[in-house]
Amino acid sequence: MTTRPLKFWQGVNQALHQEMERDEKVVLVGEDVGGPGGPYGVTRNLRATFGPNRVRDTPISEATIAGLGVGAAAVGLRPVVELMFFDFCMLAMDQIVNQAAKYRYFTGRSLPLTIRTMSGSGGSYGAQHCQSFEAWFAAVPGLTVVMPSNARDAKGLLKSAIRSDDPTLVIETFGLLTARRDTPVDEDFLVPLGVAETRRTGDDVTVVATGRMVDRALEAAERAAADGVSVEVIDPRTIAPLDRATIVGSVSRTGRLVVVQEAPAPFSVAAEVCALAVEECFGRLRAAPVRLCAEFANVPTPQDLVEARVPGVDTIHAALLKVAE
Amino acid sequence: MTTRPLKFWQGVNQALHQEMERDEKVVLVGEDVGGPGGPYGVTRNLRATFGPNRVRDTPISEATIAGLGVGAAAVGLRPVVELMFFDFCMLAMDQIVNQAAKYRYFTGRSLPLTIRTMSGSGGSYGAQHCQSFEAWFAAVPGLTVVMPSNARDAKGLLKSAIRSDDPTLVIETFGLLTARRDTPVDEDFLVPLGVAETRRTGDDVTVVATGRMVDRALEAAERAAADGVSVEVIDPRTIAPLDRATIVGSVSRTGRLVVVQEAPAPFSVAAEVCALAVEECFGRLRAAPVRLCAEFANVPTPQDLVEARVPGVDTIHAALLKVAE
Amino acid sequence: MPDDVTSPPPADLYRRLLLCRRFEEVVAEQYREGRVPGPLHLALGQEATAVGVCAALRRTDVITSTHRGHHHCLAKGADVDRMMAELLGRRTGYSAGRNGSMHIADPDVGLLGTNGIVGGGLPIATGAAFGLQVQGRDDVAVCFFGEGATATGNFGEALNLAALWALPVVFVCENNRFAELTPSSTHVAGEVWQRAEAYGFPGVRVDGGDVHAVAAASHEAVARARAGDGPTLLEVMTYRLSGHYVGDPAEYRDEAEAQAWRDRDAVVRARADLAETDAAAIDDEIETLLAGAVERALAAPAADPEELG
Amino acid sequence: MPDDVTSPPPADLYRRLLLCRRFEEVVAEQYREGRVPGPLHLALGQEATAVGVCAALRRTDVITSTHRGHHHCLAKGADVDRMMAELLGRRTGYSAGRNGSMHIADPDVGLLGTNGIVGGGLPIATGAAFGLQVQGRDDVAVCFFGEGATATGNFGEALNLAALWALPVVFVCENNRFAELTPSSTHVAGEVWQRAEAYGFPGVRVDGGDVHAVAAASHEAVARARAGDGPTLLEVMTYRLSGHYVGDPAEYRDEAEAQAWRDRDAVVRARADLAETDAAAIDDEIETLLAGAVERALAAPAADPEELG
Ligand SMILES: Cc1ncc(C[n+]2csc(CCOP(=O)(O)OP(=O)(O)O)c2C)c(N)n1
Ligand SMILES: Cc1ncc(C[n+]2csc(CCOP(=O)(O)OP(=O)(O)O)c2C)c(N)n1
Ligand SMILES: [Mg+2]
Ligand SMILES: [Mg+2]
């Protein structure tokens, strides 16, 4: 497959273009997604290409934006709705959790709805724009939750989400919008939902990393290799349903687990991964699993404070050596 | 201390009466809390006793009900706001998570706000009234989250919440409203926030149980005792901040952990407790921790289906014997 | 229901009204027998809203309903047997008996669902209208909700967006004077129907005791929506003759007021429009239908604990 | 600000307007130097809203502000040094430099906070008004928000509840014609000020280019609230001369329209009310104040990574 070094946002944008081209039932709604092409340019050119009927700028009505998706999907569209920041999803929780997630349960019908949002502390936007609560949605029966860590997955997962017949939440990471990864240009390129990617193989320690932490984990793994520690790095990509087999398989082999994420540790994805590991790999664990997470504190605004709150490459590297001891 | 066998709702009601009597800054707002005394009678007589200025029936505006609490606390009251069911809290997430929880961080001031809600599948109310997502709020810096499992704690924790200077979410369990426990009548009786209760001591297995599952765990523990397995039962009571020391202390001693809760397992309180146990007690664990939780499925309406979804005493008992093998 | 029927014959109206009324009365009996899992919110006295509004609708139009929605479901053409079975917790019910009264849906007849969340249907109906508009269909979406729901954030959001996009949606506020255990004065500041004005579309108040008035107002609103002229807000003034739920003694209610509504009962009035023999035949028909529905439901297996979802 | 001053002397008005204007221009310079962490939303051109409204307020009255709130903070009496330090990420700032522009609060002067959530202040101001009412204080709460925020669910909820309880709150919609990168026609159906009517309280539109008009309308609304007569909705028609954020080229804007607003700039007009020497003295005073604020802030230690919270 031909690939191009796309930025994360370009992956998203290409996915939207391709899927809207492919299926006229795909529509896009959200604040500023149309005329302006998104507050961060992610959706540029979609309105110009597909017109104002299919690409609409909404007012600031998060609950109803989500509801637009639920209702439109119920009458036959395949809507993609954007809720700008995860923090704003809090205004749409009823529509996402009580309505969209339960539609199939109540009606027996599919609800091909994709909800896109951004999360994470990469943007110096402070405590009401940078939260990471992907675990919330992962706890809800009926929702698929994906969290791409790079352009390739951003493209492939979003395309899969749009083609999926069930509500899927795509959590994009703000701090990665301009990060590049080689990405197939192909229209048929999909990243399957529910399948983790082993970004690096290794024998001594398993790292499960998400979002903005994947690249850091990879770099720390490189360094650890130089120190003689062989690290496997798994990016779950889909948070719910979690690819338990890949994680359990790896941890069973290495006996050591480090989970790295941008959310604080308590009641998070990292908690679930640790619980999973100890439940499923108990006899094979050679060291206590380690959670490397953001401090359990609000997200500050200045970038150095933001960075002080989340694990850096040095921290990860040190933890890898320590757990491998 | 003189005690009386109060029902759970009576514990809540007594706490409200006592704290409103004690401090005229305590006010109560919510749907039907006033005239009708609550849709389930929990707040009866408060309006008659304290008058319509301090006890108010609101319209169905969950976000603004929570906001009433935030704003009123900011100007010197000590409000208690009721959001009937956890499922309806989804309409108030912004006010709870983005506003209330961050008030101290942004302003440096206290925000003495208590938010009461009910959760759990005890009431045959179906998939939009019986959800258990206490883990969501426990993941938020700045919120205290309590989850009483009986009348005594319902009273003592609510009183502590009202006296606390920070936002506290009190999650009452619908299925327990009429369950009794001996409860001190004393006005000075408080249950401290952040402190677990060891409901039963034992040496072989630690059970951490919450809400409606505590009584079941106690019963299963009794049965297990008859089988020669000595079970310690811990009720965290406060979910955030979790009383890590009590849990870790017990698990370090028994080496075996079973977590029982009414929420499904993935990304839940049980996940956090398991993660905690393996992080802190790694060398002392003698068996894989076990999560006994609701099935990862929507809450149905018929009571037998509801019960089929959550762990019963038999299931817990069997798990205790198995883990102790 | 044939397409584009604007004013159904009196016999049809009576049949539909009676079906709503008797269906709920029969279910309430079953409830008292302990056969209905979950709470039961009846719309006795409010039948004319559902029947009047749905008289203006086609099968391909869609509605969203509420926790108090049996009459909406029936008026939109939901299957009586599957509804009865659902309420009685049977596997032959709409969702295999697992969900009961607050979660009944039948997309095939345009019923997107009753709803346990007050105001939860407002964004969904708005979204459905958007979906219909994008597809160039001339179908419409109707959103039923109580006056209590006008206090929810969803209400203002939905009205604003529907107006901005000229969506083919009719907002039907069923003002039955109570929200749970408190009167509408606890919930509604000003007048509901007037809320539409500020958004630049028509708000209309109509007498919910008069099924013809409801049907006429609905016909106009639906025609407006079909023509691409945007939303309408109908406030149907009605009365909740039942308690909030079956078992609610409703002591907060003024008995004289209730009696006044009983005295102008839409079902009774619709019956009076018919010759007695015709009316009696319909009475029999409905009793037979419902008795059969109960019988078939009770003969069906109960919801299966293995079938969680 | 002394209590119950209804119409501040022209020199005071100019001083306050100029402080808002120059504060933001100075911060914008600092931003371009890379010294301001986080995004910066300026209210250039909108100063008369904040100054006119706050002229009717006491120190013990409270306000909620928005992501675009420097002018509200300053007009309510926030400390210039602590604001400047906060924006420059210094430990001497309002929250030790950790939070920046979108999270500035000073409860001591009645500033409950700017806010990163559009519409987030609506329930809080309503709650504050409730708290004031319960305590029998005759203080009021003022809620500032943009016209974009009128589309949020919080808007309708807050208006309804404030009306039902006759709360002492003034809702001030600062209609600056844009919400992020789209014009108000994307966001507002009908007219904002009219929304109040349906809830049974006054809605008033006022010219935001005229600080006296804003002050007069606010005075009336605040008096109404203090007297226990309930809420008022003020729609102040103004214009966002800045982009959405510093750095936004604002190409979506019609330059002629912007120029028309510049031509009737409230700051310039307020200056014209004064003798030139008086005006020049105020100009100097403000420049000195701001230059000092920048200097003191830059001399202070940066926010401390050890002080997360
Ligand atoms: C968001 C939400 N809040 C509260 C409730 C609890 N509740 C159920 S019915 C009801 C009253 C609804 O009143 P109205 O909208 O007038 O409908 P009616 O019951 O009169 O048909 C309330 C408050 C709910 N189901 N959902
Ligand atoms: C709930 C929410 N949705 C979206 C945003 C992103 N956002 C920030 S400012 C803004 C526009 C606000 O417009 P308006 O209310 O008119 O205020 P203005 O910026 O014009 O002062 C938007 C959509 C947000 N901060 N909060
Ligand atoms: Mg009602
Ligand atoms: Mg604006």
PDB file of N, CA, C and O in Angstrom, chain B residues 29 58 61-75 79 81-83 91-97 99-100 103 111 113 115, chain D residues 64 112 119-131 154 157-158 161 165 167:
ATOM      1  N   VAL B  29     -32.355  21.582  47.787  1.00  0.00           N
ATOM      2  CA  VAL B  29     -33.091  21.815  46.538  1.00  0.00           C
ATOM      3  C   VAL B  29     -33.085  20.550  45.678  1.00  0.00           C
ATOM      4  O   VAL B  29     -32.142  19.764  45.727  1.00  0.00           O
ATOM      5  N   THR B  58     -37.540  22.148  42.630  1.00  0.00           N
ATOM      6  CA  THR B  58     -37.030  22.743  41.397  1.00  0.00           C
ATOM      7  C   THR B  58     -37.793  22.222  40.194  1.00  0.00           C
ATOM      8  O   THR B  58     -38.422  21.169  40.256  1.00  0.00           O
ATOM      9  N   SER B  61     -34.404  20.545  35.704  1.00  0.00           N
ATOM     10  CA  SER B  61     -33.289  21.272  35.103  1.00  0.00           C
ATOM     11  C   SER B  61     -32.013  20.817  35.796  1.00  0.00           C
ATOM     12  O   SER B  61     -31.417  21.545  36.580  1.00  0.00           O
ATOM     13  N   GLU B  62     -31.602  19.596  35.523  1.00  0.00           N
ATOM     14  CA  GLU B  62     -30.514  19.010  36.303  1.00  0.00           C
ATOM     15  C   GLU B  62     -29.244  19.854  36.308  1.00  0.00           C
ATOM     16  O   GLU B  62     -28.587  19.986  37.350  1.00  0.00           O
ATOM     17  N   ALA B  63     -28.867  20.385  35.169  1.00  0.00           N
ATOM     18  CA  ALA B  63     -27.632  21.167  35.137  1.00  0.00           C
ATOM     19  C   ALA B  63     -27.754  22.364  36.070  1.00  0.00           C
ATOM     20  O   ALA B  63     -26.829  22.690  36.827  1.00  0.00           O
ATOM     21  N   THR B  64     -28.892  23.004  36.016  1.00  0.00           N
ATOM     22  CA  THR B  64     -29.075  24.195  36.836  1.00  0.00           C
ATOM     23  C   THR B  64     -29.294  23.829  38.300  1.00  0.00           C
ATOM     24  O   THR B  64     -28.931  24.595  39.194  1.00  0.00           O
ATOM     25  N   ILE B  65     -29.850  22.671  38.574  1.00  0.00           N
ATOM     26  CA  ILE B  65     -29.949  22.237  39.971  1.00  0.00           C
ATOM     27  C   ILE B  65     -28.538  22.117  40.557  1.00  0.00           C
ATOM     28  O   ILE B  65     -28.255  22.626  41.648  1.00  0.00           O
ATOM     29  N   ALA B  66     -27.660  21.468  39.828  1.00  0.00           N
ATOM     30  CA  ALA B  66     -26.271  21.381  40.304  1.00  0.00           C
ATOM     31  C   ALA B  66     -25.673  22.787  40.408  1.00  0.00           C
ATOM     32  O   ALA B  66     -24.976  23.111  41.373  1.00  0.00           O
ATOM     33  N   GLY B  67     -25.968  23.620  39.413  1.00  0.00           N
ATOM     34  CA  GLY B  67     -25.461  24.991  39.429  1.00  0.00           C
ATOM     35  C   GLY B  67     -26.000  25.805  40.593  1.00  0.00           C
ATOM     36  O   GLY B  67     -25.309  26.670  41.118  1.00  0.00           O
ATOM     37  N   LEU B  68     -27.224  25.521  40.996  1.00  0.00           N
ATOM     38  CA  LEU B  68     -27.769  26.189  42.189  1.00  0.00           C
ATOM     39  C   LEU B  68     -26.853  25.922  43.368  1.00  0.00           C
ATOM     40  O   LEU B  68     -26.570  26.813  44.178  1.00  0.00           O
ATOM     41  N   GLY B  69     -26.399  24.682  43.438  1.00  0.00           N
ATOM     42  CA  GLY B  69     -25.499  24.320  44.515  1.00  0.00           C
ATOM     43  C   GLY B  69     -24.165  25.032  44.410  1.00  0.00           C
ATOM     44  O   GLY B  69     -23.649  25.570  45.405  1.00  0.00           O
ATOM     45  N   VAL B  70     -23.617  25.073  43.226  1.00  0.00           N
ATOM     46  CA  VAL B  70     -22.305  25.711  43.050  1.00  0.00           C
ATOM     47  C   VAL B  70     -22.395  27.191  43.408  1.00  0.00           C
ATOM     48  O   VAL B  70     -21.619  27.716  44.211  1.00  0.00           O
ATOM     49  N   GLY B  71     -23.364  27.862  42.799  1.00  0.00           N
ATOM     50  CA  GLY B  71     -23.487  29.305  43.018  1.00  0.00           C
ATOM     51  C   GLY B  71     -23.824  29.650  44.459  1.00  0.00           C
ATOM     52  O   GLY B  71     -23.254  30.576  45.044  1.00  0.00           O
ATOM     53  N   ALA B  72     -24.748  28.895  45.032  1.00  0.00           N
ATOM     54  CA  ALA B  72     -25.163  29.194  46.403  1.00  0.00           C
ATOM     55  C   ALA B  72     -24.017  28.930  47.377  1.00  0.00           C
ATOM     56  O   ALA B  72     -23.808  29.705  48.325  1.00  0.00           O
ATOM     57  N   ALA B  73     -23.273  27.877  47.132  1.00  0.00           N
ATOM     58  CA  ALA B  73     -22.122  27.604  48.000  1.00  0.00           C
ATOM     59  C   ALA B  73     -21.074  28.704  47.849  1.00  0.00           C
ATOM     60  O   ALA B  73     -20.423  29.097  48.822  1.00  0.00           O
ATOM     61  N   ALA B  74     -20.951  29.217  46.638  1.00  0.00           N
ATOM     62  CA  ALA B  74     -19.957  30.264  46.404  1.00  0.00           C
ATOM     63  C   ALA B  74     -20.308  31.552  47.141  1.00  0.00           C
ATOM     64  O   ALA B  74     -19.423  32.352  47.446  1.00  0.00           O
ATOM     65  N   VAL B  75     -21.580  31.780  47.425  1.00  0.00           N
ATOM     66  CA  VAL B  75     -21.955  32.998  48.152  1.00  0.00           C
ATOM     67  C   VAL B  75     -22.315  32.702  49.605  1.00  0.00           C
ATOM     68  O   VAL B  75     -22.991  33.502  50.251  1.00  0.00           O
ATOM     69  N   PRO B  79     -25.244  24.241  50.542  1.00  0.00           N
ATOM     70  CA  PRO B  79     -26.407  23.601  49.920  1.00  0.00           C
ATOM     71  C   PRO B  79     -26.280  22.093  49.776  1.00  0.00           C
ATOM     72  O   PRO B  79     -25.193  21.553  49.579  1.00  0.00           O
ATOM     73  N   VAL B  81     -27.966  19.506  47.174  1.00  0.00           N
ATOM     74  CA  VAL B  81     -28.820  19.418  45.992  1.00  0.00           C
ATOM     75  C   VAL B  81     -29.054  17.954  45.660  1.00  0.00           C
ATOM     76  O   VAL B  81     -28.175  17.115  45.837  1.00  0.00           O
ATOM     77  N   GLU B  82     -30.252  17.681  45.220  1.00  0.00           N
ATOM     78  CA  GLU B  82     -30.592  16.290  44.894  1.00  0.00           C
ATOM     79  C   GLU B  82     -30.777  16.128  43.396  1.00  0.00           C
ATOM     80  O   GLU B  82     -31.527  16.875  42.774  1.00  0.00           O
ATOM     81  N   LEU B  83     -30.092  15.144  42.843  1.00  0.00           N
ATOM     82  CA  LEU B  83     -30.266  14.815  41.423  1.00  0.00           C
ATOM     83  C   LEU B  83     -30.885  13.424  41.282  1.00  0.00           C
ATOM     84  O   LEU B  83     -30.363  12.555  40.605  1.00  0.00           O
ATOM     85  N   LEU B  91     -26.942  14.788  32.964  1.00  0.00           N
ATOM     86  CA  LEU B  91     -27.346  16.105  32.472  1.00  0.00           C
ATOM     87  C   LEU B  91     -26.662  17.222  33.249  1.00  0.00           C
ATOM     88  O   LEU B  91     -26.825  18.400  32.919  1.00  0.00           O
ATOM     89  N   ALA B  92     -25.927  16.872  34.265  1.00  0.00           N
ATOM     90  CA  ALA B  92     -25.321  17.885  35.135  1.00  0.00           C
ATOM     91  C   ALA B  92     -23.811  17.711  35.239  1.00  0.00           C
ATOM     92  O   ALA B  92     -23.175  18.317  36.094  1.00  0.00           O
ATOM     93  N   MET B  93     -23.249  16.920  34.351  1.00  0.00           N
ATOM     94  CA  MET B  93     -21.823  16.600  34.470  1.00  0.00           C
ATOM     95  C   MET B  93     -20.943  17.835  34.390  1.00  0.00           C
ATOM     96  O   MET B  93     -19.928  17.934  35.070  1.00  0.00           O
ATOM     97  N   ASP B  94     -21.300  18.757  33.516  1.00  0.00           N
ATOM     98  CA  ASP B  94     -20.461  19.956  33.398  1.00  0.00           C
ATOM     99  C   ASP B  94     -20.403  20.692  34.724  1.00  0.00           C
ATOM    100  O   ASP B  94     -19.318  21.082  35.177  1.00  0.00           O
ATOM    101  N   GLN B  95     -21.543  20.878  35.332  1.00  0.00           N
ATOM    102  CA  GLN B  95     -21.548  21.619  36.598  1.00  0.00           C
ATOM    103  C   GLN B  95     -20.803  20.856  37.689  1.00  0.00           C
ATOM    104  O   GLN B  95     -20.119  21.451  38.520  1.00  0.00           O
ATOM    105  N   ILE B  96     -20.925  19.556  37.691  1.00  0.00           N
ATOM    106  CA  ILE B  96     -20.259  18.775  38.735  1.00  0.00           C
ATOM    107  C   ILE B  96     -18.750  18.706  38.487  1.00  0.00           C
ATOM    108  O   ILE B  96     -17.951  19.002  39.368  1.00  0.00           O
ATOM    109  N   VAL B  97     -18.399  18.330  37.274  1.00  0.00           N
ATOM    110  CA  VAL B  97     -16.993  18.008  37.002  1.00  0.00           C
ATOM    111  C   VAL B  97     -16.177  19.237  36.581  1.00  0.00           C
ATOM    112  O   VAL B  97     -15.073  19.447  37.065  1.00  0.00           O
ATOM    113  N   GLN B  99     -17.138  22.454  36.885  1.00  0.00           N
ATOM    114  CA  GLN B  99     -17.324  23.651  37.717  1.00  0.00           C
ATOM    115  C   GLN B  99     -17.077  23.331  39.203  1.00  0.00           C
ATOM    116  O   GLN B  99     -16.082  23.747  39.768  1.00  0.00           O
ATOM    117  N   ALA B 100     -17.970  22.570  39.813  1.00  0.00           N
ATOM    118  CA  ALA B 100     -17.861  22.336  41.259  1.00  0.00           C
ATOM    119  C   ALA B 100     -16.489  21.763  41.642  1.00  0.00           C
ATOM    120  O   ALA B 100     -15.819  22.264  42.549  1.00  0.00           O
ATOM    121  N   TYR B 103     -13.636  24.340  41.579  1.00  0.00           N
ATOM    122  CA  TYR B 103     -13.814  25.660  42.175  1.00  0.00           C
ATOM    123  C   TYR B 103     -12.646  26.021  43.096  1.00  0.00           C
ATOM    124  O   TYR B 103     -12.096  27.122  43.039  1.00  0.00           O
ATOM    125  N   LEU B 111     -15.853  25.165  48.691  1.00  0.00           N
ATOM    126  CA  LEU B 111     -17.174  25.094  48.073  1.00  0.00           C
ATOM    127  C   LEU B 111     -17.948  23.989  48.799  1.00  0.00           C
ATOM    128  O   LEU B 111     -17.926  22.826  48.409  1.00  0.00           O
ATOM    129  N   LEU B 113     -20.460  22.060  49.114  1.00  0.00           N
ATOM    130  CA  LEU B 113     -21.621  21.602  48.345  1.00  0.00           C
ATOM    131  C   LEU B 113     -21.779  20.093  48.489  1.00  0.00           C
ATOM    132  O   LEU B 113     -20.816  19.352  48.333  1.00  0.00           O
ATOM    133  N   ILE B 115     -23.957  16.941  46.884  1.00  0.00           N
ATOM    134  CA  ILE B 115     -24.855  16.499  45.819  1.00  0.00           C
ATOM    135  C   ILE B 115     -25.308  15.090  46.157  1.00  0.00           C
ATOM    136  O   ILE B 115     -24.476  14.204  46.341  1.00  0.00           O
TER     137      ILE B 115
ATOM    138  N   THR D  64     -20.592  36.271  37.134  1.00  0.00           N
ATOM    139  CA  THR D  64     -19.878  35.173  36.489  1.00  0.00           C
ATOM    140  C   THR D  64     -19.471  35.665  35.102  1.00  0.00           C
ATOM    141  O   THR D  64     -20.201  36.418  34.458  1.00  0.00           O
ATOM    142  N   LEU D 112     -16.891  35.527  40.559  1.00  0.00           N
ATOM    143  CA  LEU D 112     -16.900  34.072  40.802  1.00  0.00           C
ATOM    144  C   LEU D 112     -16.084  33.313  39.782  1.00  0.00           C
ATOM    145  O   LEU D 112     -15.803  32.136  39.978  1.00  0.00           O
ATOM    146  N   GLY D 119     -21.442  29.045  28.407  1.00  0.00           N
ATOM    147  CA  GLY D 119     -22.705  28.851  29.118  1.00  0.00           C
ATOM    148  C   GLY D 119     -22.533  28.290  30.524  1.00  0.00           C
ATOM    149  O   GLY D 119     -23.510  28.179  31.265  1.00  0.00           O
ATOM    150  N   GLY D 120     -21.319  27.967  30.896  1.00  0.00           N
ATOM    151  CA  GLY D 120     -21.082  27.352  32.207  1.00  0.00           C
ATOM    152  C   GLY D 120     -21.440  28.248  33.376  1.00  0.00           C
ATOM    153  O   GLY D 120     -21.770  27.774  34.465  1.00  0.00           O
ATOM    154  N   GLY D 121     -21.382  29.550  33.162  1.00  0.00           N
ATOM    155  CA  GLY D 121     -21.696  30.476  34.242  1.00  0.00           C
ATOM    156  C   GLY D 121     -23.177  30.675  34.492  1.00  0.00           C
ATOM    157  O   GLY D 121     -23.562  31.180  35.546  1.00  0.00           O
ATOM    158  N   LEU D 122     -24.005  30.280  33.533  1.00  0.00           N
ATOM    159  CA  LEU D 122     -25.445  30.541  33.682  1.00  0.00           C
ATOM    160  C   LEU D 122     -26.048  29.859  34.912  1.00  0.00           C
ATOM    161  O   LEU D 122     -26.715  30.516  35.721  1.00  0.00           O
ATOM    162  N   PRO D 123     -25.822  28.558  35.084  1.00  0.00           N
ATOM    163  CA  PRO D 123     -26.367  27.936  36.309  1.00  0.00           C
ATOM    164  C   PRO D 123     -25.693  28.473  37.577  1.00  0.00           C
ATOM    165  O   PRO D 123     -26.352  28.550  38.624  1.00  0.00           O
ATOM    166  N   ILE D 124     -24.447  28.838  37.487  1.00  0.00           N
ATOM    167  CA  ILE D 124     -23.734  29.302  38.685  1.00  0.00           C
ATOM    168  C   ILE D 124     -24.272  30.656  39.133  1.00  0.00           C
ATOM    169  O   ILE D 124     -24.536  30.875  40.321  1.00  0.00           O
ATOM    170  N   ALA D 125     -24.454  31.555  38.192  1.00  0.00           N
ATOM    171  CA  ALA D 125     -25.008  32.861  38.547  1.00  0.00           C
ATOM    172  C   ALA D 125     -26.417  32.705  39.102  1.00  0.00           C
ATOM    173  O   ALA D 125     -26.809  33.377  40.068  1.00  0.00           O
ATOM    174  N   THR D 126     -27.176  31.804  38.500  1.00  0.00           N
ATOM    175  CA  THR D 126     -28.525  31.540  38.994  1.00  0.00           C
ATOM    176  C   THR D 126     -28.458  31.017  40.424  1.00  0.00           C
ATOM    177  O   THR D 126     -29.235  31.433  41.294  1.00  0.00           O
ATOM    178  N   GLY D 127     -27.516  30.128  40.659  1.00  0.00           N
ATOM    179  CA  GLY D 127     -27.329  29.591  42.004  1.00  0.00           C
ATOM    180  C   GLY D 127     -26.865  30.650  42.985  1.00  0.00           C
ATOM    181  O   GLY D 127     -27.301  30.682  44.150  1.00  0.00           O
ATOM    182  N   ALA D 128     -25.998  31.531  42.530  1.00  0.00           N
ATOM    183  CA  ALA D 128     -25.544  32.604  43.409  1.00  0.00           C
ATOM    184  C   ALA D 128     -26.720  33.504  43.779  1.00  0.00           C
ATOM    185  O   ALA D 128     -26.898  33.888  44.941  1.00  0.00           O
ATOM    186  N   ALA D 129     -27.545  33.813  42.792  1.00  0.00           N
ATOM    187  CA  ALA D 129     -28.721  34.645  43.064  1.00  0.00           C
ATOM    188  C   ALA D 129     -29.637  33.956  44.066  1.00  0.00           C
ATOM    189  O   ALA D 129     -30.183  34.589  44.982  1.00  0.00           O
ATOM    190  N   PHE D 130     -29.777  32.666  43.924  1.00  0.00           N
ATOM    191  CA  PHE D 130     -30.566  31.880  44.879  1.00  0.00           C
ATOM    192  C   PHE D 130     -29.950  31.998  46.273  1.00  0.00           C
ATOM    193  O   PHE D 130     -30.652  32.259  47.266  1.00  0.00           O
ATOM    194  N   GLY D 131     -28.646  31.858  46.348  1.00  0.00           N
ATOM    195  CA  GLY D 131     -27.967  31.961  47.645  1.00  0.00           C
ATOM    196  C   GLY D 131     -28.152  33.336  48.281  1.00  0.00           C
ATOM    197  O   GLY D 131     -28.370  33.448  49.497  1.00  0.00           O
ATOM    198  N   ASN D 154     -28.119  25.335  29.143  1.00  0.00           N
ATOM    199  CA  ASN D 154     -28.086  26.095  30.383  1.00  0.00           C
ATOM    200  C   ASN D 154     -28.882  27.392  30.298  1.00  0.00           C
ATOM    201  O   ASN D 154     -29.438  27.854  31.300  1.00  0.00           O
ATOM    202  N   GLU D 157     -32.659  26.763  30.834  1.00  0.00           N
ATOM    203  CA  GLU D 157     -32.856  26.301  32.218  1.00  0.00           C
ATOM    204  C   GLU D 157     -32.743  27.463  33.201  1.00  0.00           C
ATOM    205  O   GLU D 157     -33.557  27.605  34.120  1.00  0.00           O
ATOM    206  N   ALA D 158     -31.713  28.264  33.018  1.00  0.00           N
ATOM    207  CA  ALA D 158     -31.449  29.345  33.965  1.00  0.00           C
ATOM    208  C   ALA D 158     -32.547  30.401  33.903  1.00  0.00           C
ATOM    209  O   ALA D 158     -33.022  30.881  34.940  1.00  0.00           O
ATOM    210  N   LEU D 161     -35.743  29.013  35.601  1.00  0.00           N
ATOM    211  CA  LEU D 161     -35.665  28.894  37.056  1.00  0.00           C
ATOM    212  C   LEU D 161     -35.588  30.268  37.719  1.00  0.00           C
ATOM    213  O   LEU D 161     -36.229  30.525  38.754  1.00  0.00           O
ATOM    214  N   TRP D 165     -38.452  31.592  40.471  1.00  0.00           N
ATOM    215  CA  TRP D 165     -38.107  31.939  41.843  1.00  0.00           C
ATOM    216  C   TRP D 165     -37.877  33.435  42.024  1.00  0.00           C
ATOM    217  O   TRP D 165     -37.472  33.867  43.102  1.00  0.00           O
ATOM    218  N   LEU D 167     -35.547  35.338  41.047  1.00  0.00           N
ATOM    219  CA  LEU D 167     -34.191  35.484  41.587  1.00  0.00           C
ATOM    220  C   LEU D 167     -33.576  36.826  41.226  1.00  0.00           C
ATOM    221  O   LEU D 167     -33.843  37.387  40.153  1.00  0.00           O
TER     222      LEU D 167
END
